[in-house]
Coordinates of C-alpha atoms and ligand atoms in Angstrom, one line a residue:
X1 CA 96.4 21.3 298.5
X2 CA 93.4 19.9 299.8
X3 CA 92.2 19.2 303.4
X4 CA 94.4 16.2 303.7
X5 CA 97.8 18.1 303.3
X6 CA 98.8 19.4 306.3
X7 CA 99.8 23.3 306.3
X8 CA 101.8 25.2 308.9
X9 CA 104.1 28.3 309.2
X10 CA 106.7 29.3 310.9
X11 CA 106.9 32.8 311.8
X12 CA 108.7 35.2 314.3
X13 CA 107.4 36.5 317.4
X14 CA 108.6 40.1 316.0
X15 CA 112.3 40.7 314.0
X16 CA 113.5 42.7 316.7
X17 CA 114.5 45.6 313.7
X18 CA 113.4 49.2 314.2
X19 CA 110.4 49.9 311.8
X20 CA 110.3 46.0 311.3
X21 CA 107.9 43.3 311.9
X22 CA 106.2 44.3 315.5
X23 CA 104.9 41.6 318.0
X24 CA 101.2 42.8 317.4
X25 CA 101.8 42.3 313.9
X26 CA 103.1 39.0 314.4
X27 CA 99.7 38.3 316.3
X28 CA 97.6 39.6 314.1
X29 CA 99.3 37.3 311.4
X30 CA 98.8 34.1 313.4
X31 CA 95.4 34.9 314.1
X32 CA 94.2 35.8 310.3
X33 CA 95.8 31.8 309.8
X34 CA 94.5 30.5 312.6
X35 CA 90.8 31.6 311.3
X36 CA 91.7 30.5 307.6
X37 CA 92.1 26.7 309.5
X38 CA 96.1 26.3 309.4
X39 CA 97.1 23.0 310.6
X40 CA 100.2 24.1 312.8
X41 CA 101.5 27.7 313.7
X42 CA 105.7 27.2 314.5
X43 CA 106.8 30.1 316.7
X44 CA 110.7 31.0 316.7
X45 CA 112.6 34.3 317.2
X46 CA 113.9 33.6 320.5
X47 CA 115.5 30.8 323.1
X48 CA 113.1 28.8 325.2
X49 CA 115.6 27.8 328.1
X50 CA 118.2 30.2 328.4
X51 CA 116.3 32.7 330.8
X52 CA 116.2 29.8 333.1
X53 CA 119.4 28.7 333.0
X54 CA 120.5 32.5 332.9
X55 CA 124.4 32.6 331.7
X56 CA 125.8 35.8 332.7
X57 CA 128.2 35.6 329.5
X58 CA 124.6 36.3 328.1
X59 CA 124.2 40.2 326.4
X60 CA 121.8 42.2 328.3
X61 CA 119.6 42.8 325.1
X62 CA 119.7 38.9 324.3
X63 CA 118.3 38.3 328.0
X64 CA 115.5 40.6 327.3
X65 CA 114.8 39.2 323.7
X66 CA 114.6 35.9 325.1
X67 CA 112.2 37.1 328.3
X68 CA 110.3 38.9 325.4
X69 CA 109.9 35.5 323.2
X70 CA 108.5 33.9 326.2
X71 CA 106.4 36.4 326.9
X72 CA 104.8 36.3 323.0
X73 CA 104.5 32.9 323.4
X74 CA 101.8 33.0 326.7
X75 CA 100.1 35.7 325.4
X76 CA 99.5 33.8 321.6
X77 CA 98.6 30.7 323.5
X78 CA 95.4 32.2 324.6
X79 CA 94.6 33.7 320.7
X80 CA 94.8 30.2 318.7
X81 CA 92.7 27.1 318.2
X82 CA 95.8 25.7 316.2
X83 CA 98.4 23.4 317.7
X84 CA 101.3 25.8 318.8
X85 CA 104.6 24.8 318.1
X86 CA 107.9 26.5 319.6
X87 CA 111.3 26.1 318.4
X88 CA 114.4 27.9 319.5
X89 CA 116.6 26.6 322.5
X90 CA 114.8 23.3 323.7
X91 CA 118.0 21.6 325.3
X92 CA 116.6 19.5 328.1
X93 CA 114.2 16.9 328.2
X94 CA 112.6 18.3 331.5
X95 CA 111.8 21.7 330.3
X96 CA 110.4 20.2 326.7
X97 CA 107.7 17.8 329.1
X98 CA 107.2 21.0 331.4
X99 CA 106.3 23.2 328.5
X100 CA 103.9 20.6 326.7
X101 CA 102.1 19.4 330.6
X102 CA 101.4 22.9 331.4
X103 CA 100.0 23.6 328.3
X104 CA 102.4 26.2 327.1
X105 CA 102.8 24.4 323.6
X106 CA 101.6 21.2 321.6
X107 CA 104.9 20.8 320.0
X108 CA 108.3 20.9 320.8
X109 CA 110.4 22.4 317.6
X110 CA 114.0 21.8 317.6
X111 CA 116.7 22.8 314.6
X112 CA 120.2 22.7 315.8
X113 CA 120.4 19.3 318.0
X114 CA 119.1 17.0 315.1
X115 CA 122.5 18.0 313.0
X116 CA 123.9 16.6 316.0
X117 CA 121.8 14.0 316.6
X118 CA 119.9 12.8 313.7
X119 CA 117.8 10.1 315.8
X120 CA 117.1 12.7 318.3
X121 CA 113.5 11.7 319.1
X122 CA 114.3 8.0 319.4
X123 CA 117.1 8.9 322.0
X124 CA 114.7 10.9 324.0
X125 CA 112.0 8.7 324.0
X126 CA 114.1 5.7 324.9
X127 CA 115.4 8.0 327.7
X128 CA 118.7 7.7 326.2
X129 CA 119.1 11.4 325.9
X130 CA 117.9 13.9 329.2
X131 CA 120.2 16.9 328.1
X132 CA 121.4 18.2 324.6
X133 CA 125.0 19.4 324.8
X134 CA 125.5 21.5 321.5
X135 CA 129.3 22.7 321.3
X136 CA 129.6 26.4 320.4
X137 CA 132.7 26.3 318.1
X138 CA 134.5 29.8 318.3
X139 CA 137.1 31.5 315.6
X140 CA 138.5 33.6 318.4
X141 CA 137.5 36.7 316.4
X142 CA 135.0 38.4 318.5
X143 CA 132.9 40.5 315.9
X144 CA 132.8 37.0 313.9
X145 CA 132.1 34.6 317.1
X146 CA 129.2 37.3 318.1
X147 CA 127.4 37.5 314.6
X148 CA 126.0 34.2 315.2
X149 CA 127.1 33.4 311.6
X150 CA 129.5 30.8 312.4
X151 CA 127.4 28.9 314.6
X152 CA 124.7 28.8 311.4
X153 CA 127.8 27.8 309.1
X154 CA 129.0 25.2 311.5
X155 CA 125.7 23.3 311.9
X156 CA 125.1 23.7 308.0
X157 CA 128.4 21.7 307.8
X158 CA 126.9 19.0 309.6
X159 CA 123.9 19.1 307.3
X160 CA 126.2 18.6 304.2
X161 CA 128.0 15.8 305.9
X162 CA 124.8 14.0 307.1
X163 CA 123.9 14.4 303.1
X164 CA 127.2 12.6 302.5
X165 CA 126.5 9.9 304.9
X166 CA 129.1 10.7 307.3
X167 CA 128.5 10.6 311.4
X168 CA 128.5 13.9 313.1
X169 CA 131.8 15.5 314.4
X170 CA 131.1 18.0 317.5
X171 CA 134.9 18.6 317.3
X172 CA 134.8 20.0 313.9
X173 CA 136.7 23.4 314.3
X174 CA 134.7 27.0 313.7
X175 CA 136.8 27.6 310.7
X176 CA 135.0 24.5 308.7
X177 CA 131.7 26.9 308.5
X178 CA 133.7 29.7 306.7
X179 CA 135.4 26.8 304.5
X180 CA 132.1 26.0 303.7
X181 CA 130.9 29.2 302.8
X182 CA 134.5 30.1 301.2
X183 CA 133.7 27.1 298.9
X184 CA 129.9 27.6 298.0
X185 CA 131.0 31.2 297.0
X186 CA 133.9 30.1 295.0
X187 CA 131.6 27.3 293.1
X188 CA 128.9 30.1 292.5
X189 CA 131.6 32.4 290.8
X190 CA 133.3 29.5 289.0
X191 CA 130.4 27.4 287.7
X192 CA 127.7 29.6 288.6
X193 CA 125.7 27.4 290.6
Ligands
FMN201 C1 121.7 25.7 309.4 C2 120.5 26.7 310.0 C3 119.8 26.9 308.9 C4 118.4 27.8 309.1 N1 117.7 28.1 308.3 C5 116.5 28.5 308.8 C6 115.4 29.0 307.7 O1 115.9 28.7 306.4 N2 114.6 29.3 308.1 C7 114.1 29.5 309.5 O2 112.9 30.2 309.4 N3 114.8 29.3 310.4 C8 115.9 28.9 309.8 N4 117.1 28.3 310.7 C9 116.5 28.7 312.4 C10 116.0 27.2 313.0 O3 115.0 26.8 312.4 C11 115.7 27.3 314.5 O4 114.9 28.5 314.6 C12 116.8 28.0 315.3 O5 117.9 27.0 315.1 C13 116.7 27.6 316.6 O6 116.1 26.8 316.9 P1 117.8 25.6 318.1 O7 118.0 26.3 319.1 O8 116.5 24.6 318.2 O9 118.1 25.2 317.0 C14 118.3 27.5 310.8 C15 119.0 27.5 312.1 C16 120.3 26.5 310.9 C17 121.1 26.0 312.1

């Protein structure tokens, strides 16, 4: 690509699977990439703000994973020369500013907020948005709602809406995500694409 082309990587702190990608391995990989002169390392795999907000509704395992993620970030920060970006759960401008000013990271990453606020950075820099509210649509079917599948699909529906020139609709039902998935499967079966 040449030295004028910036290259970054998004990497998980761990994959939380037995026998899977561990924290040690993740740290080893980022250090190797850093030594190669990578331009940006984006860490994901947890939720930055949730332990602070501490919802009792969160499962113990989820809370432990989030805390683990933040610990990983603090450790990896000390090992790197490359700018560090973190993605996962940033929802308040105060936390974003604190994370940057305290030197925990260099770049704040966000994903889901952009599907509802495509002009998010402008709104933040103009002081029009201090807390990002993202709906958590539910089907009412516990096993489906707990899987995280609906959440991803719901945001995917919004990405399609934006692609079609439509405006985001926070009131869209959880079932819209299932609808998108069914139509994708049908298209593949009928048209092979
Ligand atoms: C629709 C959708 C698709 C995603 N696809 C990917 C992906 O292909 N690769 C990846 O590393 N993360 C993917 N993610 C995860 C996000 O990049 C991000 O790490 C995660 O949503 C947490 O950040 P957030 O709390 O700001 O949304 C996806 C998320 C959503 C909602």
